[in-house]
mmCIF file of C-alpha atoms in Angstrom:
data_model
loop_
_atom_site.group_PDB
_atom_site.id
_atom_site.type_symbol
_atom_site.label_atom_id
_atom_site.label_comp_id
_atom_site.label_asym_id
_atom_site.label_seq_id
_atom_site.Cartn_x
_atom_site.Cartn_y
_atom_site.Cartn_z
ATOM 1 C CA MET A 270 -0.777 -66.281 -38.535
ATOM 2 C CA ARG A 271 -2.895 -68.826 -40.200
ATOM 3 C CA LEU A 272 -4.451 -71.802 -38.439
ATOM 4 C CA LEU A 273 -6.654 -74.678 -39.088
ATOM 5 C CA THR A 274 -8.356 -77.025 -36.997
ATOM 6 C CA LEU A 275 -10.122 -80.417 -38.270
ATOM 7 C CA ASN A 276 -11.264 -83.575 -36.585
ATOM 8 C CA CYS A 277 -10.131 -85.758 -39.629
ATOM 9 C CA HIS A 278 -11.757 -89.085 -38.783
ATOM 10 C CA SER A 279 -9.073 -90.565 -40.138
ATOM 11 C CA TRP A 280 -9.035 -94.037 -41.967
ATOM 12 C CA GLN A 281 -12.917 -94.163 -41.602
ATOM 13 C CA GLU A 282 -13.803 -91.896 -44.330
ATOM 14 C CA GLU A 283 -15.214 -93.453 -47.492
ATOM 15 C CA ASN A 284 -12.682 -92.301 -50.454
ATOM 16 C CA GLN A 285 -9.902 -91.719 -47.485
ATOM 17 C CA GLU A 286 -7.221 -91.171 -50.362
ATOM 18 C CA GLU A 287 -8.951 -88.899 -52.341
ATOM 19 C CA LYS A 288 -10.186 -86.575 -49.213
ATOM 20 C CA LEU A 289 -5.961 -86.951 -48.001
ATOM 21 C CA ASP A 290 -5.324 -85.468 -51.301
ATOM 22 C CA ILE A 291 -7.961 -82.303 -50.927
ATOM 23 C CA LEU A 292 -6.543 -81.880 -47.474
ATOM 24 C CA ALA A 293 -3.095 -81.683 -48.482
ATOM 25 C CA LYS A 294 -3.741 -79.356 -51.359
ATOM 26 C CA SER A 295 -5.839 -76.963 -49.367
ATOM 27 C CA ILE A 296 -3.065 -76.436 -46.757
ATOM 28 C CA VAL A 297 -0.613 -75.740 -49.480
ATOM 29 C CA ASP A 298 -3.071 -73.206 -51.119
ATOM 30 C CA ASN A 299 -4.248 -71.553 -47.935
ATOM 31 C CA ASP A 300 -0.540 -71.355 -46.879
ATOM 32 C CA TYR A 301 -1.535 -72.222 -43.296
ATOM 33 C CA ASP A 302 1.147 -71.864 -40.635
ATOM 34 C CA VAL A 303 -0.991 -74.514 -38.108
ATOM 35 C CA ILE A 304 -2.595 -77.675 -38.566
ATOM 36 C CA ALA A 305 -4.393 -79.095 -35.595
ATOM 37 C CA LEU A 306 -5.850 -82.382 -36.410
ATOM 38 C CA GLN A 307 -7.888 -84.736 -34.218
ATOM 39 C CA GLU A 308 -8.922 -88.596 -34.343
ATOM 40 C CA VAL A 309 -5.291 -88.957 -36.027
ATOM 41 C CA SER A 310 -5.019 -92.571 -36.207
ATOM 42 C CA GLN A 311 -2.455 -95.158 -36.974
ATOM 43 C CA LYS A 312 -4.326 -97.636 -39.078
ATOM 44 C CA ASN A 313 -3.033 -100.871 -37.825
ATOM 45 C CA ALA A 314 -1.748 -100.440 -34.177
ATOM 46 C CA SER A 315 0.141 -103.267 -33.981
ATOM 47 C CA ASP A 316 2.555 -102.692 -37.210
ATOM 48 C CA GLU A 317 3.697 -98.961 -36.470
ATOM 49 C CA LYS A 318 3.976 -98.409 -40.197
ATOM 50 C CA VAL A 319 4.811 -95.024 -41.185
ATOM 51 C CA ASP A 320 2.866 -95.424 -44.172
ATOM 52 C CA GLU A 321 -0.485 -96.216 -42.048
ATOM 53 C CA HIS A 322 -0.249 -93.012 -39.776
ATOM 54 C CA TYR A 323 -2.473 -90.813 -41.129
ATOM 55 C CA GLY A 324 -0.139 -87.926 -39.773
ATOM 56 C CA TYR A 325 2.803 -89.008 -41.851
ATOM 57 C CA VAL A 326 0.575 -89.995 -44.876
ATOM 58 C CA LEU A 327 -0.627 -86.408 -44.753
ATOM 59 C CA LEU A 328 3.419 -85.101 -44.503
ATOM 60 C CA GLU A 329 4.365 -87.021 -47.562
ATOM 61 C CA ARG A 330 1.385 -85.934 -49.487
ATOM 62 C CA LEU A 331 2.178 -82.092 -48.619
ATOM 63 C CA LYS A 332 6.201 -82.781 -49.681
ATOM 64 C CA ALA A 333 4.732 -84.207 -52.585
ATOM 65 C CA LEU A 334 3.418 -80.664 -53.452
ATOM 66 C CA ASP A 335 6.572 -78.881 -52.607
ATOM 67 C CA ARG A 336 5.590 -78.263 -48.927
ATOM 68 C CA THR A 337 8.389 -79.692 -47.296
ATOM 69 C CA GLU A 338 9.323 -77.647 -43.654
ATOM 70 C CA ASP A 339 6.632 -79.010 -41.865
ATOM 71 C CA GLU A 340 6.802 -81.379 -38.687
ATOM 72 C CA MET A 341 4.641 -83.248 -36.557
ATOM 73 C CA VAL A 342 3.644 -83.692 -33.104
ATOM 74 C CA TRP A 343 1.695 -86.538 -32.243
ATOM 75 C CA THR A 344 0.203 -88.216 -28.750
ATOM 76 C CA PHE A 345 -1.515 -91.187 -28.810
ATOM 77 C CA SER A 346 -5.190 -91.177 -26.488
ATOM 78 C CA HIS A 347 -6.634 -94.555 -26.947
ATOM 79 C CA TYR A 348 -7.560 -97.378 -29.057
ATOM 80 C CA SER A 349 -10.636 -97.165 -31.707
ATOM 81 C CA TYR A 350 -12.463 -99.184 -34.307
ATOM 82 C CA GLY A 351 -10.933 -102.391 -32.950
ATOM 83 C CA THR A 352 -7.081 -101.899 -34.255
ATOM 84 C CA GLN A 353 -6.089 -98.332 -34.643
ATOM 85 C CA ALA A 354 -4.325 -96.411 -32.021
ATOM 86 C CA GLU A 355 -6.152 -92.674 -32.102
ATOM 87 C CA GLY A 356 -4.623 -89.569 -31.192
ATOM 88 C CA LEU A 357 -3.874 -85.705 -31.811
ATOM 89 C CA ALA A 358 -1.336 -83.746 -34.001
ATOM 90 C CA ILE A 359 -0.137 -80.413 -34.351
ATOM 91 C CA LEU A 360 1.708 -79.941 -37.863
ATOM 92 C CA THR A 361 3.464 -76.885 -38.396
ATOM 93 C CA ARG A 362 6.418 -74.964 -40.383
ATOM 94 C CA LEU A 363 6.724 -72.407 -37.811
ATOM 95 C CA PRO A 364 10.201 -73.421 -35.372
ATOM 96 C CA ILE A 365 9.323 -75.977 -32.361
ATOM 97 C CA VAL A 366 10.891 -74.917 -29.261
ATOM 98 C CA ARG A 367 9.424 -78.011 -27.308
ATOM 99 C CA THR A 368 6.606 -80.305 -26.811
ATOM 100 C CA THR A 369 4.396 -81.602 -24.150
ATOM 101 C CA GLU A 370 1.689 -84.244 -23.987
ATOM 102 C CA PHE A 371 -0.681 -84.979 -20.751
ATOM 103 C CA PHE A 372 -3.945 -86.642 -19.922
ATOM 104 C CA ILE A 373 -6.949 -84.573 -19.114
ATOM 105 C CA THR A 374 -9.272 -87.800 -18.406
ATOM 106 C CA GLY A 375 -9.003 -89.460 -14.836
ATOM 107 C CA SER A 376 -8.537 -92.728 -17.140
ATOM 108 C CA HIS A 377 -4.913 -92.931 -18.728
ATOM 109 C CA ASP A 378 -5.725 -96.645 -19.830
ATOM 110 C CA PRO A 379 -5.590 -96.735 -23.777
ATOM 111 C CA GLU A 380 -8.045 -99.521 -23.633
ATOM 112 C CA VAL A 381 -10.764 -97.364 -22.294
ATOM 113 C CA TRP A 382 -11.935 -95.487 -25.346
ATOM 114 C CA LYS A 383 -13.043 -92.365 -23.291
ATOM 115 C CA THR A 384 -9.200 -92.057 -22.297
ATOM 116 C CA ARG A 385 -8.293 -88.383 -23.673
ATOM 117 C CA SER A 386 -4.860 -87.150 -24.130
ATOM 118 C CA ILE A 387 -3.654 -83.448 -25.295
ATOM 119 C CA VAL A 388 -0.680 -82.488 -27.170
ATOM 120 C CA ARG A 389 1.153 -79.179 -27.049
ATOM 121 C CA ALA A 390 3.713 -77.720 -29.191
ATOM 122 C CA THR A 391 5.426 -74.393 -28.351
ATOM 123 C CA VAL A 392 6.541 -72.407 -31.129
ATOM 124 C CA LEU A 393 8.601 -69.273 -32.420
ATOM 125 C CA TYR A 394 6.333 -66.580 -34.362
ATOM 126 C CA GLU A 395 7.574 -62.899 -34.552
ATOM 127 C CA LYS A 396 10.074 -63.475 -31.802
ATOM 128 C CA GLN A 397 7.618 -64.828 -29.402
ATOM 129 C CA GLU A 398 6.912 -68.187 -27.787
ATOM 130 C CA ILE A 399 3.368 -69.125 -28.352
ATOM 131 C CA ASP A 400 1.770 -72.519 -27.026
ATOM 132 C CA LEU A 401 -0.335 -74.614 -29.401
ATOM 133 C CA TYR A 402 -2.735 -77.086 -28.139
ATOM 134 C CA SER A 403 -4.643 -80.050 -30.696
ATOM 135 C CA CYS A 404 -7.514 -80.709 -28.409
ATOM 136 C CA HIS A 405 -10.185 -83.255 -28.162
ATOM 137 C CA LEU A 406 -12.597 -83.436 -25.405
ATOM 138 C CA GLY A 407 -15.658 -85.410 -24.136
ATOM 139 C CA TRP A 408 -19.286 -84.689 -23.585
ATOM 140 C CA TRP A 409 -21.198 -82.110 -21.017
ATOM 141 C CA SER A 410 -23.109 -85.098 -19.797
ATOM 142 C CA ASP A 411 -20.490 -87.686 -19.005
ATOM 143 C CA THR A 412 -20.581 -88.998 -16.038
ATOM 144 C CA ASP A 413 -17.550 -91.146 -16.093
ATOM 145 C CA GLU A 414 -15.230 -88.421 -17.305
ATOM 146 C CA PRO A 415 -16.714 -85.212 -16.044
ATOM 147 C CA TYR A 416 -16.351 -82.329 -18.535
ATOM 148 C CA LYS A 417 -15.426 -79.777 -16.062
ATOM 149 C CA ASP A 418 -12.621 -82.033 -14.748
ATOM 150 C CA GLN A 419 -11.248 -82.247 -18.128
ATOM 151 C CA VAL A 420 -11.700 -78.504 -19.010
ATOM 152 C CA ASP A 421 -9.924 -77.773 -15.478
ATOM 153 C CA ARG A 422 -7.005 -80.477 -15.988
ATOM 154 C CA LEU A 423 -6.258 -78.476 -19.502
ATOM 155 C CA MET A 424 -6.380 -75.143 -17.986
ATOM 156 C CA GLU A 425 -3.803 -76.298 -15.392
ATOM 157 C CA GLN A 426 -1.288 -76.718 -18.357
ATOM 158 C CA VAL A 427 -2.149 -73.452 -20.055
ATOM 159 C CA ASP A 428 0.737 -70.658 -19.244
ATOM 160 C CA SER A 429 -1.019 -67.255 -18.510
ATOM 161 C CA GLU A 430 1.950 -65.801 -18.865
ATOM 162 C CA ARG A 431 2.272 -66.490 -22.999
ATOM 163 C CA LEU A 432 -0.523 -66.583 -25.752
ATOM 164 C CA SER A 433 -1.901 -69.936 -26.124
ATOM 165 C CA ILE A 434 -4.110 -71.395 -28.912
ATOM 166 C CA LEU A 435 -6.165 -74.380 -28.160
ATOM 167 C CA LEU A 436 -7.548 -75.678 -31.536
ATOM 168 C CA GLY A 437 -10.226 -78.904 -31.731
ATOM 169 C CA ASP A 438 -13.017 -80.826 -31.203
ATOM 170 C CA PHE A 439 -14.665 -79.362 -27.710
ATOM 171 C CA ASN A 440 -17.900 -81.276 -28.287
ATOM 172 C CA ASN A 441 -20.023 -78.860 -26.812
ATOM 173 C CA ASP A 442 -22.232 -76.838 -28.974
ATOM 174 C CA ALA A 443 -21.513 -73.353 -28.544
ATOM 175 C CA GLY A 444 -25.454 -72.517 -28.708
ATOM 176 C CA ILE A 445 -26.159 -74.190 -25.735
ATOM 177 C CA LYS A 446 -25.535 -71.827 -22.830
ATOM 178 C CA GLY A 447 -24.806 -73.071 -19.070
ATOM 179 C CA GLU A 448 -23.107 -76.179 -20.409
ATOM 180 C CA GLY A 449 -19.233 -76.734 -21.892
ATOM 181 C CA TYR A 450 -19.021 -74.169 -24.135
ATOM 182 C CA THR A 451 -19.918 -71.486 -21.577
ATOM 183 C CA TYR A 452 -17.704 -73.129 -18.849
ATOM 184 C CA LEU A 453 -14.613 -72.842 -21.185
ATOM 185 C CA LEU A 454 -15.164 -69.024 -21.642
ATOM 186 C CA GLU A 455 -15.878 -69.086 -17.768
ATOM 187 C CA LYS A 456 -12.409 -70.408 -17.431
ATOM 188 C CA GLY A 457 -10.961 -67.189 -19.624
ATOM 189 C CA LEU A 458 -10.865 -68.079 -22.819
ATOM 190 C CA PHE A 459 -11.469 -66.415 -26.052
ATOM 191 C CA ASP A 460 -13.515 -67.882 -28.972
ATOM 192 C CA THR A 461 -11.762 -66.473 -31.933
ATOM 193 C CA TYR A 462 -14.962 -66.914 -33.985
ATOM 194 C CA THR A 463 -16.434 -64.241 -31.680
ATOM 195 C CA LEU A 464 -13.415 -62.124 -31.890
ATOM 196 C CA ALA A 465 -13.434 -62.216 -35.966
ATOM 197 C CA GLU A 466 -14.032 -59.225 -38.112
ATOM 198 C CA GLU A 467 -15.414 -61.593 -40.774
ATOM 199 C CA LYS A 468 -17.659 -64.953 -39.699
ATOM 200 C CA ASP A 469 -19.687 -67.432 -41.312
ATOM 201 C CA SER A 470 -22.122 -69.598 -40.076
ATOM 202 C CA GLY A 471 -19.454 -71.371 -37.675
ATOM 203 C CA VAL A 472 -21.610 -74.224 -38.486
ATOM 204 C CA THR A 473 -19.254 -77.698 -38.162
ATOM 205 C CA VAL A 474 -21.330 -80.521 -37.602
ATOM 206 C CA PRO A 475 -24.403 -80.599 -39.925
ATOM 207 C CA GLY A 476 -26.339 -83.483 -38.008
ATOM 208 C CA LYS A 477 -25.487 -87.063 -36.936
ATOM 209 C CA ILE A 478 -21.930 -87.870 -36.863
ATOM 210 C CA ALA A 479 -19.904 -90.443 -34.720
ATOM 211 C CA GLY A 480 -20.491 -89.752 -30.898
ATOM 212 C CA TRP A 481 -23.577 -87.372 -31.776
ATOM 213 C CA SER A 482 -25.705 -90.280 -33.123
ATOM 214 C CA GLU A 483 -29.017 -88.873 -31.882
ATOM 215 C CA ASN A 484 -28.105 -85.126 -33.169
ATOM 216 C CA GLU A 485 -30.685 -83.602 -35.438
ATOM 217 C CA GLN A 486 -29.278 -79.957 -35.441
ATOM 218 C CA GLN A 487 -26.359 -78.110 -36.825
ATOM 219 C CA LEU A 488 -23.794 -77.725 -34.458
ATOM 220 C CA ARG A 489 -20.624 -75.601 -33.919
ATOM 221 C CA ILE A 490 -18.628 -77.772 -31.713
ATOM 222 C CA ASP A 491 -15.013 -77.328 -33.149
ATOM 223 C CA PHE A 492 -13.095 -74.160 -31.887
ATOM 224 C CA ILE A 493 -9.962 -72.003 -31.892
ATOM 225 C CA LEU A 494 -9.655 -70.345 -28.676
ATOM 226 C CA THR A 495 -7.076 -67.999 -26.958
ATOM 227 C CA ASN A 496 -5.819 -67.011 -23.618
ATOM 228 C CA GLN A 497 -5.721 -63.599 -24.541
ATOM 229 C CA PRO A 498 -8.041 -61.335 -26.996
ATOM 230 C CA VAL A 499 -6.297 -61.113 -30.113
ATOM 231 C CA PRO A 500 -7.000 -59.428 -33.398
ATOM 232 C CA VAL A 501 -9.058 -61.949 -35.777
ATOM 233 C CA ALA A 502 -9.035 -61.049 -39.445
ATOM 234 C CA TYR A 503 -11.582 -64.086 -40.088
ATOM 235 C CA SER A 504 -13.247 -67.111 -39.110
ATOM 236 C CA ARG A 505 -14.471 -69.576 -41.574
ATOM 237 C CA VAL A 506 -15.949 -73.063 -41.910
ATOM 238 C CA ILE A 507 -14.112 -75.162 -44.442
ATOM 239 C CA PHE A 508 -14.315 -78.398 -45.949
ATOM 240 C CA ASN A 509 -18.328 -77.930 -45.585
ATOM 241 C CA GLY A 510 -19.181 -78.850 -49.339
ATOM 242 C CA GLU A 511 -19.126 -74.757 -49.809
ATOM 243 C CA ASN A 512 -15.658 -73.927 -49.098
ATOM 244 C CA GLN A 513 -13.908 -76.947 -50.332
ATOM 245 C CA GLN A 514 -15.192 -80.414 -50.535
ATOM 246 C CA ILE A 515 -16.230 -82.578 -47.483
ATOM 247 C CA VAL A 516 -13.507 -84.610 -46.156
ATOM 248 C CA SER A 517 -14.696 -85.818 -42.891
ATOM 249 C CA ASP A 518 -17.665 -86.440 -40.341
ATOM 250 C CA HIS A 519 -16.599 -82.955 -39.154
ATOM 251 C CA PHE A 520 -16.047 -79.597 -41.008
ATOM 252 C CA GLY A 521 -12.923 -77.575 -40.554
ATOM 253 C CA VAL A 522 -12.417 -74.058 -38.894
ATOM 254 C CA GLU A 523 -9.448 -71.936 -40.581
ATOM 255 C CA VAL A 524 -8.731 -68.451 -38.915
ATOM 256 C CA GLU A 525 -6.136 -65.722 -39.471
ATOM 257 C CA LEU A 526 -4.429 -63.892 -36.386
ATOM 258 C CA GLU A 527 -3.258 -60.735 -36.461
ATOM 259 C CA ILE A 528 -0.028 -61.328 -33.958
ATOM 260 C CA LYS A 529 2.349 -58.867 -33.453
#
C-alpha cells in the first residue's frame, strides 16, 4: 500500500494552480492508494462552490489525468485566513466502508482557530478493513488545548483490534525527546519512518513556516504512524525541491507498507 501525507497550505501558496498540477501529476506517477491532506480549505466559506474547494479541485485534476477512481472524505475544523473553511481530507481509490469525524480539542467552535477535528475512513485492502486518519494536531506548549488531551482523544477513537494508519501534521518535532512525539509513541503508536528499510532525513519543515514563526531548525513533524508494527519498504520526503518541486510550506511524506 502506497501512502502520501501533505499539509497542503491550500490557497495560501504562490503559484497555487501550478502547484496543484504538480501534486496531481505526482499522485498519478507514484500510484498512491491513499492521500491524506491537511489544511484543505474552501476558498470562500460562504459560497460553498465545488470549484473553490481545494480537495474537489484536486480531484478534477486527477480525473483530467485519467485517474478517476478516487473518492474524498473531508471534515471541517475551523475558519482561517478570514474567509476560508479549513479542514482535513482523505483521498483514496480503495473501497470506503464507512467514514467518521470527531473533535480532539475541548473547543468545537469553528470560530476558534485552535479547534481541531479528525477525519477517518475505513477502507478495504487485501480483504481486510483498515482505518485511515488524516490528522492535524496542535503544539506541545499550548495551555488552551493541551497536546496530551488531543492525543488522548485521538487514541480513544483508535480500534486496537484493527490496523489503523494515522497520517498528518502532528506539530511536534521527532527530534525533541520527552514532548509530543515521545507521547505519541508512549500511546502505542509506531513510526513508519523508524520501521522503514529505506529512508532519508525525514525533514518536512526547513525553517520558519506558519505556526512556527520563530523556528530556525529543520524539523520532522509530519508523520505516518500505525497502531501495529508493519513492514515498511521505504519512507521518503517528497515536494522538498529534491524529490519533486515544493508545493507547500510543509514537505510531504510517502511510504510503502507491505500489508498482507
